Structures are given as structure tokens and as C-alpha cells.
Amino acid sequence: MNYSKQREIIYNTLKTNVVHPTAEYIYEILKKRHPNISLATVYRNLNQMASAGIIKRIEGLESSVHYDHNTHEHYHFICDKCKKVFDIDADIAPDIEDKTFAKTGFAILGHEITFHGFCADCK
Amino acid sequence: MNYSKQREIIYNTLKTNVVHPTAEYIYEILKKRHPNISLATVYRNLNQMASAGIIKRIEGLESSVHYDHNTHEHYHFICDKCKKVFDIDADIAPDIEDKTFAKTGFAILGHEITFHGFCADCK
DNA sequence: TATAAAATGATAATTATTATCAATTTATGG
DNA sequence: CCATAAATTGATAATAATTATCATTTTATA
């Protein structure tokens, strides 16, 4: 993977952002300072970094994919009202992959847990 | 919700099917015996039954939504090679909603766990 | 610094899904 | 049992999210 200015600013936007944005959201932010950037470049780089393990894709929250700069094991909660995404600590489901391997014998390469409901502000 | 012949055959197809099909897959099966059925009818009825709690939507497996006639709490594993979807017993993550509520205070209305990797046949 | 590989922006194409709407089917109150 | 309203259908248009294409530009390196 070669260096690219665009990838750098996409990563920085993701990292300094409090939310767990979609590609579209990052694109909207970047457009203000970098009006020439293309939405395809944003998608391309986010997926490229996700493949390389630099960031993570969060699927199953909404129809669109969200991205997360935090690659440590943790889970997500999406508020059904305000649609904000919150981190949930990994210790709510200890050894879940080992347990599942013990039960099934499947080679488990990853897992994802997503909660939904109402956050503190919305409930 | 009124009775409809189409909803009945869609539900029966889902119930008697070993897999966790997508709307498209159900549509392809149904077309053989019911060539006039519309794909929109399949989507409409699956989502309608999911809203009513009669079946469940499984999101986060692939780009398309899968449906499940088993509404009891359980999780899913998708094989990265053959794309088959397997059930995982709920007891791998006991009291996960209570634990998450205790940590966050959020009102939790549901959660989903999806694993991926290689199944017994593919690994 | 010439060259090959990688990345970009613009945009077309694709995929999954939902919306629209006239016609048909279903439920029910008289 | 039928008239009526509400629900549902099939056909298809529309939308939303994402990926593919491709000529041009940028980056790494011999």
C-alpha cells in the first residue's frame, strides 16, 4: 500500500471523530476542506484500511456500513431514536469465540455484537 | 393483518427450509410453483411478519438480509467459504442484555451476534 | 529521473430494497 | 349474503448504498 494524502486525511477524520461514521458522513466532512475529494476515494480507502486491519467495519447497525478506528475487541449499541452509536466493552461476553468453537468445532475468525434500544438521552 | 395466500406460502417456505434464506432465495423457490408471485410481495411479507414478531430478520451476515423462522434467542455463524448460515445456541452469552444494561443504563430492546469463519466442511 | 505500480476523481453500473399505484382479495356490518 | 372499506397483490419505477471502470495523476524505486 502506497502513501496517499487522501488516505491520511480520511484516517485522521475517522480517528478524531467521536462518532462511528459512515463513508458518506466522512465524505461530507472532508468536502468542506477538500472539495475535490471523491466519494469513491473515501469508500476505497476505508475498505482498504479495514482489509489491512488498520480500522474496522461495523455492519448490522443500519443499512449502511459504519467504520471504527478502534480495532480493539468491543461491541456496539445503536440508539433507535437518535441513531448514535456507542461502544460496549468486550467483557460482557468473555471467551465467546472459544465457547463457540468448543460447541461447534467451526474455525472462528471473528464475531460482532450489536445492541439496539434507547440511549440515556432518548429513553 | 389480513390473511393472504401469498403470506402463507412464504411463511411455509421459510419454515420448511433448512437454510436461513434471503428474500431473493425464497422468491426463486416460490416462482417454480407460483410463477405469478412478485418479488415485492416476498419482501413485503417477510418484513411484515418480522415486524409482527412471527419471524426474525438476520442482519450483518452479508450485504443482504436473511430471514429466520426461529424466533427463540439464538445467534448465527456464516461460513466465509460456502456462505451457509448455522445456528449458535444462546447460552454462549448468558445475561448479555442485563450485563449491558447494568454497565450503560441504556434501554436495550434487542441484540444480535454473528460469527464468521470456516464451517466443519470447509475448514 | 525513468518507469512501473498504486491511487485518484468522475461517473457509470450494480445490488438490494422500498415506494407507487391500479386491480384484486379479504373481512365485516347491516 | 352482499356492499363497502381496508388490506394485499403484481408490475415496475425509484432509491440508497456501494462497487467498477478508466483516463489521469501520484508515489516508490532501480
PDB file of C-alpha atoms (C1' of nucleotides) in Angstrom:
ATOM      1  CA  MET A   1       0.000   0.000   0.000  1.00  0.00           C
ATOM      2  CA  ASN A   2       1.488   3.305  -1.093  1.00  0.00           C
ATOM      3  CA  TYR A   3       1.166   6.530   0.804  1.00  0.00           C
ATOM      4  CA  SER A   4      -1.663   8.817  -0.212  1.00  0.00           C
ATOM      5  CA  LYS A   5      -2.650  12.225   1.093  1.00  0.00           C
ATOM      6  CA  GLN A   6      -6.316  11.283   0.800  1.00  0.00           C
ATOM      7  CA  ARG A   7      -5.929   8.131   2.859  1.00  0.00           C
ATOM      8  CA  GLU A   8      -4.170  10.123   5.544  1.00  0.00           C
ATOM      9  CA  ILE A   9      -6.927  12.706   5.872  1.00  0.00           C
ATOM     10  CA  ILE A  10      -9.626  10.036   5.766  1.00  0.00           C
ATOM     11  CA  TYR A  11      -7.920   8.159   8.589  1.00  0.00           C
ATOM     12  CA  ASN A  12      -7.432  11.345  10.614  1.00  0.00           C
ATOM     13  CA  THR A  13     -11.054  12.303  10.169  1.00  0.00           C
ATOM     14  CA  LEU A  14     -12.121   8.875  11.384  1.00  0.00           C
ATOM     15  CA  LYS A  15      -9.712   8.999  14.326  1.00  0.00           C
ATOM     16  CA  THR A  16     -10.553  12.463  15.602  1.00  0.00           C
ATOM     17  CA  ASN A  17     -14.257  11.927  15.175  1.00  0.00           C
ATOM     18  CA  VAL A  18     -16.300  10.981  18.209  1.00  0.00           C
ATOM     19  CA  VAL A  19     -18.920   9.104  16.222  1.00  0.00           C
ATOM     20  CA  HIS A  20     -18.656   5.893  14.234  1.00  0.00           C
ATOM     21  CA  PRO A  21     -19.217   7.415  10.837  1.00  0.00           C
ATOM     22  CA  THR A  22     -20.375   6.042   7.537  1.00  0.00           C
ATOM     23  CA  ALA A  23     -18.368   6.651   4.356  1.00  0.00           C
ATOM     24  CA  GLU A  24     -20.918   9.259   3.312  1.00  0.00           C
ATOM     25  CA  TYR A  25     -20.527  11.113   6.608  1.00  0.00           C
ATOM     26  CA  ILE A  26     -16.743  11.254   6.318  1.00  0.00           C
ATOM     27  CA  TYR A  27     -17.128  12.441   2.753  1.00  0.00           C
ATOM     28  CA  GLU A  28     -19.419  15.296   3.845  1.00  0.00           C
ATOM     29  CA  ILE A  29     -16.914  16.429   6.464  1.00  0.00           C
ATOM     30  CA  LEU A  30     -13.931  16.207   4.128  1.00  0.00           C
ATOM     31  CA  LYS A  31     -15.632  18.053   1.285  1.00  0.00           C
ATOM     32  CA  LYS A  32     -15.522  21.300   3.251  1.00  0.00           C
ATOM     33  CA  ARG A  33     -11.712  21.450   3.341  1.00  0.00           C
ATOM     34  CA  HIS A  34     -11.017  19.233   0.331  1.00  0.00           C
ATOM     35  CA  PRO A  35     -13.714  19.972  -2.222  1.00  0.00           C
ATOM     36  CA  ASN A  36     -12.063  17.804  -4.873  1.00  0.00           C
ATOM     37  CA  ILE A  37     -12.133  14.555  -2.930  1.00  0.00           C
ATOM     38  CA  SER A  38     -14.297  11.840  -4.422  1.00  0.00           C
ATOM     39  CA  LEU A  39     -16.802   9.683  -2.574  1.00  0.00           C
ATOM     40  CA  ALA A  40     -15.298   6.652  -4.322  1.00  0.00           C
ATOM     41  CA  THR A  41     -11.919   7.513  -2.798  1.00  0.00           C
ATOM     42  CA  VAL A  42     -13.472   7.575   0.653  1.00  0.00           C
ATOM     43  CA  TYR A  43     -15.113   4.161   0.187  1.00  0.00           C
ATOM     44  CA  ARG A  44     -11.974   2.730  -1.399  1.00  0.00           C
ATOM     45  CA  ASN A  45      -9.664   3.856   1.372  1.00  0.00           C
ATOM     46  CA  LEU A  46     -11.946   2.901   4.239  1.00  0.00           C
ATOM     47  CA  ASN A  47     -12.345  -0.607   2.861  1.00  0.00           C
ATOM     48  CA  GLN A  48      -8.657  -0.840   2.104  1.00  0.00           C
ATOM     49  CA  MET A  49      -7.719   0.145   5.651  1.00  0.00           C
ATOM     50  CA  ALA A  50     -10.307  -2.261   7.027  1.00  0.00           C
ATOM     51  CA  SER A  51      -8.798  -5.114   4.989  1.00  0.00           C
ATOM     52  CA  ALA A  52      -5.368  -4.193   6.324  1.00  0.00           C
ATOM     53  CA  GLY A  53      -6.690  -4.260   9.886  1.00  0.00           C
ATOM     54  CA  ILE A  54      -5.979  -0.558  10.478  1.00  0.00           C
ATOM     55  CA  ILE A  55      -9.653   0.205  11.093  1.00  0.00           C
ATOM     56  CA  LYS A  56     -12.826  -1.870  11.458  1.00  0.00           C
ATOM     57  CA  ARG A  57     -16.067  -2.110   9.577  1.00  0.00           C
ATOM     58  CA  ILE A  58     -19.196  -2.184  11.737  1.00  0.00           C
ATOM     59  CA  GLU A  59     -22.012  -3.988   9.975  1.00  0.00           C
ATOM     60  CA  GLY A  60     -25.538  -4.743  11.069  1.00  0.00           C
ATOM     61  CA  LEU A  61     -26.261  -1.345  12.602  1.00  0.00           C
ATOM     62  CA  GLU A  62     -28.164   0.263   9.768  1.00  0.00           C
ATOM     63  CA  SER A  63     -28.464  -0.290   6.063  1.00  0.00           C
ATOM     64  CA  SER A  64     -25.099   1.427   5.630  1.00  0.00           C
ATOM     65  CA  VAL A  65     -21.735   0.300   6.959  1.00  0.00           C
ATOM     66  CA  HIS A  66     -20.068   2.291   9.743  1.00  0.00           C
ATOM     67  CA  TYR A  67     -16.325   2.479  10.352  1.00  0.00           C
ATOM     68  CA  ASP A  68     -14.384   2.490  13.607  1.00  0.00           C
ATOM     69  CA  HIS A  69     -10.772   3.499  14.254  1.00  0.00           C
ATOM     70  CA  ASN A  70     -10.799   1.411  17.435  1.00  0.00           C
ATOM     71  CA  THR A  71      -9.614  -2.052  16.432  1.00  0.00           C
ATOM     72  CA  HIS A  72      -9.622  -3.489  19.947  1.00  0.00           C
ATOM     73  CA  GLU A  73     -12.349  -6.020  20.649  1.00  0.00           C
ATOM     74  CA  HIS A  74     -15.505  -4.215  21.648  1.00  0.00           C
ATOM     75  CA  TYR A  75     -19.162  -4.078  20.659  1.00  0.00           C
ATOM     76  CA  HIS A  76     -21.738  -1.514  19.655  1.00  0.00           C
ATOM     77  CA  PHE A  77     -25.082  -0.142  20.665  1.00  0.00           C
ATOM     78  CA  ILE A  78     -27.195   1.933  18.284  1.00  0.00           C
ATOM     79  CA  CYS A  79     -29.952   4.163  19.597  1.00  0.00           C
ATOM     80  CA  ASP A  80     -33.196   3.530  17.734  1.00  0.00           C
ATOM     81  CA  LYS A  81     -34.129   7.183  18.131  1.00  0.00           C
ATOM     82  CA  CYS A  82     -31.045   9.377  17.682  1.00  0.00           C
ATOM     83  CA  LYS A  83     -29.094   6.722  15.722  1.00  0.00           C
ATOM     84  CA  LYS A  84     -25.910   7.457  17.691  1.00  0.00           C
ATOM     85  CA  VAL A  85     -23.516   4.521  18.046  1.00  0.00           C
ATOM     86  CA  PHE A  86     -21.912   3.765  21.412  1.00  0.00           C
ATOM     87  CA  ASP A  87     -19.079   1.415  22.348  1.00  0.00           C
ATOM     88  CA  ILE A  88     -19.786  -1.535  24.626  1.00  0.00           C
ATOM     89  CA  ASP A  89     -16.908  -3.118  26.498  1.00  0.00           C
ATOM     90  CA  ALA A  90     -15.821  -6.585  25.370  1.00  0.00           C
ATOM     91  CA  ASP A  91     -16.052  -8.069  28.884  1.00  0.00           C
ATOM     92  CA  ILE A  92     -19.824  -8.576  28.646  1.00  0.00           C
ATOM     93  CA  ALA A  93     -19.175 -11.734  26.609  1.00  0.00           C
ATOM     94  CA  PRO A  94     -15.941 -13.337  27.841  1.00  0.00           C
ATOM     95  CA  ASP A  95     -14.354 -16.129  25.779  1.00  0.00           C
ATOM     96  CA  ILE A  96     -17.276 -16.123  23.392  1.00  0.00           C
ATOM     97  CA  GLU A  97     -15.236 -17.364  20.430  1.00  0.00           C
ATOM     98  CA  ASP A  98     -13.648 -20.171  22.449  1.00  0.00           C
ATOM     99  CA  LYS A  99     -17.037 -21.239  23.759  1.00  0.00           C
ATOM    100  CA  THR A 100     -18.478 -21.260  20.284  1.00  0.00           C
ATOM    101  CA  PHE A 101     -15.552 -23.228  18.913  1.00  0.00           C
ATOM    102  CA  ALA A 102     -15.953 -25.765  21.735  1.00  0.00           C
ATOM    103  CA  LYS A 103     -19.622 -26.198  20.843  1.00  0.00           C
ATOM    104  CA  THR A 104     -19.369 -26.279  17.068  1.00  0.00           C
ATOM    105  CA  GLY A 105     -15.811 -27.103  16.058  1.00  0.00           C
ATOM    106  CA  PHE A 106     -16.001 -24.306  13.492  1.00  0.00           C
ATOM    107  CA  ALA A 107     -12.888 -22.215  12.822  1.00  0.00           C
ATOM    108  CA  ILE A 108     -13.979 -18.834  14.119  1.00  0.00           C
ATOM    109  CA  LEU A 109     -12.253 -15.863  12.562  1.00  0.00           C
ATOM    110  CA  GLY A 110     -14.326 -13.087  14.055  1.00  0.00           C
ATOM    111  CA  HIS A 111     -17.609 -12.036  15.567  1.00  0.00           C
ATOM    112  CA  GLU A 112     -19.710  -8.961  16.022  1.00  0.00           C
ATOM    113  CA  ILE A 113     -22.282  -7.995  18.660  1.00  0.00           C
ATOM    114  CA  THR A 114     -24.732  -5.167  18.152  1.00  0.00           C
ATOM    115  CA  PHE A 115     -27.371  -3.924  20.554  1.00  0.00           C
ATOM    116  CA  HIS A 116     -30.211  -1.565  19.895  1.00  0.00           C
ATOM    117  CA  GLY A 117     -32.659   0.314  22.079  1.00  0.00           C
ATOM    118  CA  PHE A 118     -32.726   3.793  23.600  1.00  0.00           C
ATOM    119  CA  CYS A 119     -29.657   5.589  24.891  1.00  0.00           C
ATOM    120  CA  ALA A 120     -29.536   7.567  28.145  1.00  0.00           C
ATOM    121  CA  ASP A 121     -30.682  10.777  26.456  1.00  0.00           C
ATOM    122  CA  CYS A 122     -33.503   9.249  24.425  1.00  0.00           C
ATOM    123  CA  LYS A 123     -35.119   6.744  26.743  1.00  0.00           C
TER     124      LYS A 123
ATOM    125  CA  MET B   1     -53.158  -8.115   9.364  1.00  0.00           C
ATOM    126  CA  ASN B   2     -55.472  -9.881   6.932  1.00  0.00           C
ATOM    127  CA  TYR B   3     -54.985 -13.395   5.687  1.00  0.00           C
ATOM    128  CA  SER B   4     -53.212 -13.813   2.387  1.00  0.00           C
ATOM    129  CA  LYS B   5     -52.365 -16.921   0.426  1.00  0.00           C
ATOM    130  CA  GLN B   6     -49.008 -15.440  -0.519  1.00  0.00           C
ATOM    131  CA  ARG B   7     -48.022 -14.765   3.072  1.00  0.00           C
ATOM    132  CA  GLU B   8     -48.919 -18.337   3.966  1.00  0.00           C
ATOM    133  CA  ILE B   9     -46.738 -19.884   1.285  1.00  0.00           C
ATOM    134  CA  ILE B  10     -43.876 -17.508   2.052  1.00  0.00           C
ATOM    135  CA  TYR B  11     -44.026 -18.466   5.712  1.00  0.00           C
ATOM    136  CA  ASN B  12     -44.220 -22.174   4.893  1.00  0.00           C
ATOM    137  CA  THR B  13     -41.263 -21.914   2.564  1.00  0.00           C
ATOM    138  CA  LEU B  14     -39.254 -20.207   5.284  1.00  0.00           C
ATOM    139  CA  LYS B  15     -40.311 -22.747   7.885  1.00  0.00           C
ATOM    140  CA  THR B  16     -39.641 -25.898   5.926  1.00  0.00           C
ATOM    141  CA  ASN B  17     -36.343 -24.610   4.604  1.00  0.00           C
ATOM    142  CA  VAL B  18     -33.193 -25.727   6.332  1.00  0.00           C
ATOM    143  CA  VAL B  19     -31.247 -22.612   5.424  1.00  0.00           C
ATOM    144  CA  HIS B  20     -31.712 -19.016   6.558  1.00  0.00           C
ATOM    145  CA  PRO B  21     -32.761 -17.618   3.236  1.00  0.00           C
ATOM    146  CA  THR B  22     -32.764 -14.164   1.754  1.00  0.00           C
ATOM    147  CA  ALA B  23     -35.924 -12.692   0.191  1.00  0.00           C
ATOM    148  CA  GLU B  24     -34.454 -13.331  -3.235  1.00  0.00           C
ATOM    149  CA  TYR B  25     -33.848 -17.006  -2.405  1.00  0.00           C
ATOM    150  CA  ILE B  26     -37.407 -17.548  -1.211  1.00  0.00           C
ATOM    151  CA  TYR B  27     -38.638 -15.812  -4.339  1.00  0.00           C
ATOM    152  CA  GLU B  28     -36.627 -18.161  -6.560  1.00  0.00           C
ATOM    153  CA  ILE B  29     -38.078 -21.213  -4.819  1.00  0.00           C
ATOM    154  CA  LEU B  30     -41.644 -19.930  -4.907  1.00  0.00           C
ATOM    155  CA  LYS B  31     -41.516 -18.940  -8.567  1.00  0.00           C
ATOM    156  CA  LYS B  32     -41.411 -22.589  -9.602  1.00  0.00           C
ATOM    157  CA  ARG B  33     -44.842 -23.404  -8.186  1.00  0.00           C
ATOM    158  CA  HIS B  34     -46.270 -19.888  -8.181  1.00  0.00           C
ATOM    159  CA  PRO B  35     -44.925 -18.170 -11.286  1.00  0.00           C
ATOM    160  CA  ASN B  36     -47.082 -15.078 -10.729  1.00  0.00           C
ATOM    161  CA  ILE B  37     -45.726 -14.168  -7.312  1.00  0.00           C
ATOM    162  CA  SER B  38     -43.898 -10.873  -7.146  1.00  0.00           C
ATOM    163  CA  LEU B  39     -40.543 -10.237  -5.502  1.00  0.00           C
ATOM    164  CA  ALA B  40     -42.077  -7.176  -3.851  1.00  0.00           C
ATOM    165  CA  THR B  41     -44.688  -9.403  -2.233  1.00  0.00           C
ATOM    166  CA  VAL B  42     -41.943 -11.592  -0.799  1.00  0.00           C
ATOM    167  CA  TYR B  43     -40.070  -8.614   0.668  1.00  0.00           C
ATOM    168  CA  ARG B  44     -43.293  -7.034   1.936  1.00  0.00           C
ATOM    169  CA  ASN B  45     -44.497 -10.148   3.707  1.00  0.00           C
ATOM    170  CA  LEU B  46     -41.162 -11.093   5.228  1.00  0.00           C
ATOM    171  CA  ASN B  47     -40.757  -7.617   6.683  1.00  0.00           C
ATOM    172  CA  GLN B  48     -44.350  -7.567   7.809  1.00  0.00           C
ATOM    173  CA  MET B  49     -44.003 -10.884   9.627  1.00  0.00           C
ATOM    174  CA  ALA B  50     -40.711  -9.727  11.136  1.00  0.00           C
ATOM    175  CA  SER B  51     -42.404  -6.581  12.485  1.00  0.00           C
ATOM    176  CA  ALA B  52     -45.141  -8.724  13.965  1.00  0.00           C
ATOM    177  CA  GLY B  53     -42.548 -10.952  15.644  1.00  0.00           C
ATOM    178  CA  ILE B  54     -43.590 -14.055  13.699  1.00  0.00           C
ATOM    179  CA  ILE B  55     -40.157 -14.389  12.100  1.00  0.00           C
ATOM    180  CA  LYS B  56     -36.785 -12.661  12.557  1.00  0.00           C
ATOM    181  CA  ARG B  57     -34.520 -10.633  10.327  1.00  0.00           C
ATOM    182  CA  ILE B  58     -30.846 -11.553  10.484  1.00  0.00           C
ATOM    183  CA  GLU B  59     -28.668  -8.602   9.597  1.00  0.00           C
ATOM    184  CA  GLY B  60     -24.921  -8.250   9.430  1.00  0.00           C
ATOM    185  CA  LEU B  61     -24.249 -11.572   7.716  1.00  0.00           C
ATOM    186  CA  GLU B  62     -23.855 -10.397   4.154  1.00  0.00           C
ATOM    187  CA  SER B  63     -24.918  -7.364   2.186  1.00  0.00           C
ATOM    188  CA  SER B  64     -28.431  -8.785   2.025  1.00  0.00           C
ATOM    189  CA  VAL B  65     -30.789  -9.519   4.898  1.00  0.00           C
ATOM    190  CA  HIS B  66     -31.565 -13.137   5.823  1.00  0.00           C
ATOM    191  CA  TYR B  67     -34.758 -14.325   7.490  1.00  0.00           C
ATOM    192  CA  ASP B  68     -35.280 -16.932  10.197  1.00  0.00           C
ATOM    193  CA  HIS B  69     -38.469 -18.697  11.285  1.00  0.00           C
ATOM    194  CA  ASN B  70     -36.872 -19.468  14.653  1.00  0.00           C
ATOM    195  CA  THR B  71     -37.740 -16.548  16.918  1.00  0.00           C
ATOM    196  CA  HIS B  72     -36.122 -18.012  20.018  1.00  0.00           C
ATOM    197  CA  GLU B  73     -32.957 -16.264  21.148  1.00  0.00           C
ATOM    198  CA  HIS B  74     -30.011 -17.689  19.294  1.00  0.00           C
ATOM    199  CA  TYR B  75     -27.110 -16.480  17.195  1.00  0.00           C
ATOM    200  CA  HIS B  76     -25.586 -17.144  13.797  1.00  0.00           C
ATOM    201  CA  PHE B  77     -22.384 -18.239  12.159  1.00  0.00           C
ATOM    202  CA  ILE B  78     -21.734 -17.676   8.474  1.00  0.00           C
ATOM    203  CA  CYS B  79     -19.100 -19.690   6.657  1.00  0.00           C
ATOM    204  CA  ASP B  80     -16.767 -17.409   4.722  1.00  0.00           C
ATOM    205  CA  LYS B  81     -16.369 -20.075   2.054  1.00  0.00           C
ATOM    206  CA  CYS B  82     -19.721 -21.813   1.453  1.00  0.00           C
ATOM    207  CA  LYS B  83     -21.804 -18.905   2.863  1.00  0.00           C
ATOM    208  CA  LYS B  84     -24.053 -21.317   4.775  1.00  0.00           C
ATOM    209  CA  VAL B  85     -25.605 -19.926   7.940  1.00  0.00           C
ATOM    210  CA  PHE B  86     -25.635 -22.019  11.134  1.00  0.00           C
ATOM    211  CA  ASP B  87     -27.454 -21.510  14.422  1.00  0.00           C
ATOM    212  CA  ILE B  88     -25.441 -20.914  17.587  1.00  0.00           C
ATOM    213  CA  ASP B  89     -27.063 -21.602  20.937  1.00  0.00           C
ATOM    214  CA  ALA B  90     -27.895 -18.574  23.074  1.00  0.00           C
ATOM    215  CA  ASP B  91     -26.101 -19.926  26.135  1.00  0.00           C
ATOM    216  CA  ILE B  92     -22.687 -18.794  24.910  1.00  0.00           C
ATOM    217  CA  ALA B  93     -23.523 -15.282  26.124  1.00  0.00           C
ATOM    218  CA  PRO B  94     -25.715 -15.537  29.226  1.00  0.00           C
ATOM    219  CA  ASP B  95     -27.492 -12.422  30.539  1.00  0.00           C
ATOM    220  CA  ILE B  96     -25.777 -10.281  27.943  1.00  0.00           C
ATOM    221  CA  GLU B  97     -28.549  -7.684  27.800  1.00  0.00           C
ATOM    222  CA  ASP B  98     -28.753  -7.410  31.589  1.00  0.00           C
ATOM    223  CA  LYS B  99     -24.993  -7.006  31.825  1.00  0.00           C
ATOM    224  CA  THR B 100     -25.014  -4.330  29.180  1.00  0.00           C
ATOM    225  CA  PHE B 101     -27.882  -2.501  30.838  1.00  0.00           C
ATOM    226  CA  ALA B 102     -26.004  -2.622  34.156  1.00  0.00           C
ATOM    227  CA  LYS B 103     -22.955  -1.077  32.515  1.00  0.00           C
ATOM    228  CA  THR B 104     -24.614   1.557  30.382  1.00  0.00           C
ATOM    229  CA  GLY B 105     -28.089   2.233  31.712  1.00  0.00           C
ATOM    230  CA  PHE B 106     -29.374   2.106  28.137  1.00  0.00           C
ATOM    231  CA  ALA B 107     -32.803   0.601  27.468  1.00  0.00           C
ATOM    232  CA  ILE B 108     -31.891  -2.487  25.474  1.00  0.00           C
ATOM    233  CA  LEU B 109     -34.548  -3.777  23.127  1.00  0.00           C
ATOM    234  CA  GLY B 110     -32.547  -6.397  21.284  1.00  0.00           C
ATOM    235  CA  HIS B 111     -29.145  -7.632  20.214  1.00  0.00           C
ATOM    236  CA  GLU B 112     -27.567  -9.742  17.558  1.00  0.00           C
ATOM    237  CA  ILE B 113     -24.390 -11.821  17.496  1.00  0.00           C
ATOM    238  CA  THR B 114     -22.831 -13.030  14.280  1.00  0.00           C
ATOM    239  CA  PHE B 115     -19.718 -15.138  13.873  1.00  0.00           C
ATOM    240  CA  HIS B 116     -17.796 -15.855  10.738  1.00  0.00           C
ATOM    241  CA  GLY B 117     -15.045 -18.293   9.814  1.00  0.00           C
ATOM    242  CA  PHE B 118     -14.985 -21.760   8.273  1.00  0.00           C
ATOM    243  CA  CYS B 119     -17.557 -24.413   8.972  1.00  0.00           C
ATOM    244  CA  ALA B 120     -16.775 -28.090   9.612  1.00  0.00           C
ATOM    245  CA  ASP B 121     -16.910 -28.959   5.913  1.00  0.00           C
ATOM    246  CA  CYS B 122     -14.862 -26.014   4.667  1.00  0.00           C
ATOM    247  CA  LYS B 123     -12.091 -25.620   7.196  1.00  0.00           C
TER     248      LYS B 123
ATOM    249  C1'  DT C   1      14.976  10.590 -13.246  1.00  0.00           C
ATOM    250  C1'  DA C   2      12.544   6.981 -15.998  1.00  0.00           C
ATOM    251  C1'  DT C   3       9.440   3.519 -15.160  1.00  0.00           C
ATOM    252  C1'  DA C   4       6.049   0.583 -13.051  1.00  0.00           C
ATOM    253  C1'  DA C   5       2.690   0.271  -9.643  1.00  0.00           C
ATOM    254  C1'  DA C   6      -0.713   2.435  -6.972  1.00  0.00           C
ATOM    255  C1'  DA C   7      -4.106   5.872  -6.267  1.00  0.00           C
ATOM    256  C1'  DT C   8      -7.295   9.425  -7.767  1.00  0.00           C
ATOM    257  C1'  DG C   9     -11.722  11.791  -9.412  1.00  0.00           C
ATOM    258  C1'  DA C  10     -15.598  11.438 -12.228  1.00  0.00           C
ATOM    259  C1'  DT C  11     -19.083   8.773 -13.277  1.00  0.00           C
ATOM    260  C1'  DA C  12     -21.460   4.513 -14.894  1.00  0.00           C
ATOM    261  C1'  DA C  13     -23.145   0.274 -13.192  1.00  0.00           C
ATOM    262  C1'  DT C  14     -24.838  -2.864  -9.848  1.00  0.00           C
ATOM    263  C1'  DT C  15     -27.338  -4.730  -5.945  1.00  0.00           C
ATOM    264  C1'  DA C  16     -30.676  -4.819  -2.536  1.00  0.00           C
ATOM    265  C1'  DT C  17     -34.608  -2.852  -1.182  1.00  0.00           C
ATOM    266  C1'  DT C  18     -38.635   0.212  -0.916  1.00  0.00           C
ATOM    267  C1'  DA C  19     -42.320   3.087  -2.999  1.00  0.00           C
ATOM    268  C1'  DT C  20     -46.159   3.694  -6.102  1.00  0.00           C
ATOM    269  C1'  DC C  21     -50.480   2.515  -7.916  1.00  0.00           C
ATOM    270  C1'  DA C  22     -54.303   0.370 -10.271  1.00  0.00           C
ATOM    271  C1'  DA C  23     -56.503  -4.020  -9.715  1.00  0.00           C
ATOM    272  C1'  DT C  24     -57.820  -7.794  -6.740  1.00  0.00           C
ATOM    273  C1'  DT C  25     -58.798 -10.036  -2.413  1.00  0.00           C
ATOM    274  C1'  DT C  26     -60.352 -10.189   2.329  1.00  0.00           C
ATOM    275  C1'  DA C  27     -63.100  -9.019   6.444  1.00  0.00           C
ATOM    276  C1'  DT C  28     -67.391  -7.430   8.388  1.00  0.00           C
ATOM    277  C1'  DG C  29     -71.709  -4.743   9.479  1.00  0.00           C
ATOM    278  C1'  DG C  30     -76.160  -4.287   8.053  1.00  0.00           C
TER     279       DG C  30
ATOM    280  C1'  DC D   1     -75.251 -12.692   1.671  1.00  0.00           C
ATOM    281  C1'  DC D   2     -73.758  -8.554  -0.230  1.00  0.00           C
ATOM    282  C1'  DA D   3     -71.836  -3.701  -0.179  1.00  0.00           C
ATOM    283  C1'  DT D   4     -68.132  -1.364   1.420  1.00  0.00           C
ATOM    284  C1'  DA D   5     -63.725  -0.327   3.370  1.00  0.00           C
ATOM    285  C1'  DA D   6     -59.355  -1.948   4.280  1.00  0.00           C
ATOM    286  C1'  DA D   7     -55.632  -4.834   3.102  1.00  0.00           C
ATOM    287  C1'  DT D   8     -52.932  -7.069  -0.308  1.00  0.00           C
ATOM    288  C1'  DT D   9     -51.188  -8.015  -4.800  1.00  0.00           C
ATOM    289  C1'  DG D  10     -48.145  -7.801  -9.115  1.00  0.00           C
ATOM    290  C1'  DA D  11     -45.674  -4.869 -12.038  1.00  0.00           C
ATOM    291  C1'  DT D  12     -42.493  -1.675 -12.151  1.00  0.00           C
ATOM    292  C1'  DA D  13     -40.275   2.791 -11.019  1.00  0.00           C
ATOM    293  C1'  DA D  14     -37.363   4.814  -7.706  1.00  0.00           C
ATOM    294  C1'  DT D  15     -33.896   5.000  -4.227  1.00  0.00           C
ATOM    295  C1'  DA D  16     -29.809   4.160  -1.485  1.00  0.00           C
ATOM    296  C1'  DA D  17     -25.502   2.242  -0.791  1.00  0.00           C
ATOM    297  C1'  DT D  18     -21.695   0.554  -2.811  1.00  0.00           C
ATOM    298  C1'  DT D  19     -18.530  -1.060  -6.411  1.00  0.00           C
ATOM    299  C1'  DA D  20     -16.472  -0.986 -11.106  1.00  0.00           C
ATOM    300  C1'  DT D  21     -14.322   1.399 -14.869  1.00  0.00           C
ATOM    301  C1'  DC D  22     -10.926   4.193 -16.829  1.00  0.00           C
ATOM    302  C1'  DA D  23      -8.083   8.028 -18.184  1.00  0.00           C
ATOM    303  C1'  DT D  24      -5.077  10.876 -15.463  1.00  0.00           C
ATOM    304  C1'  DT D  25      -2.032  11.807 -11.644  1.00  0.00           C
ATOM    305  C1'  DT D  26       0.907  10.493  -7.792  1.00  0.00           C
ATOM    306  C1'  DT D  27       4.220   7.594  -5.449  1.00  0.00           C
ATOM    307  C1'  DA D  28       8.118   4.407  -4.861  1.00  0.00           C
ATOM    308  C1'  DT D  29      12.403   2.680  -6.524  1.00  0.00           C
ATOM    309  C1'  DA D  30      16.111   0.923  -9.692  1.00  0.00           C
TER     310       DA D  30
END
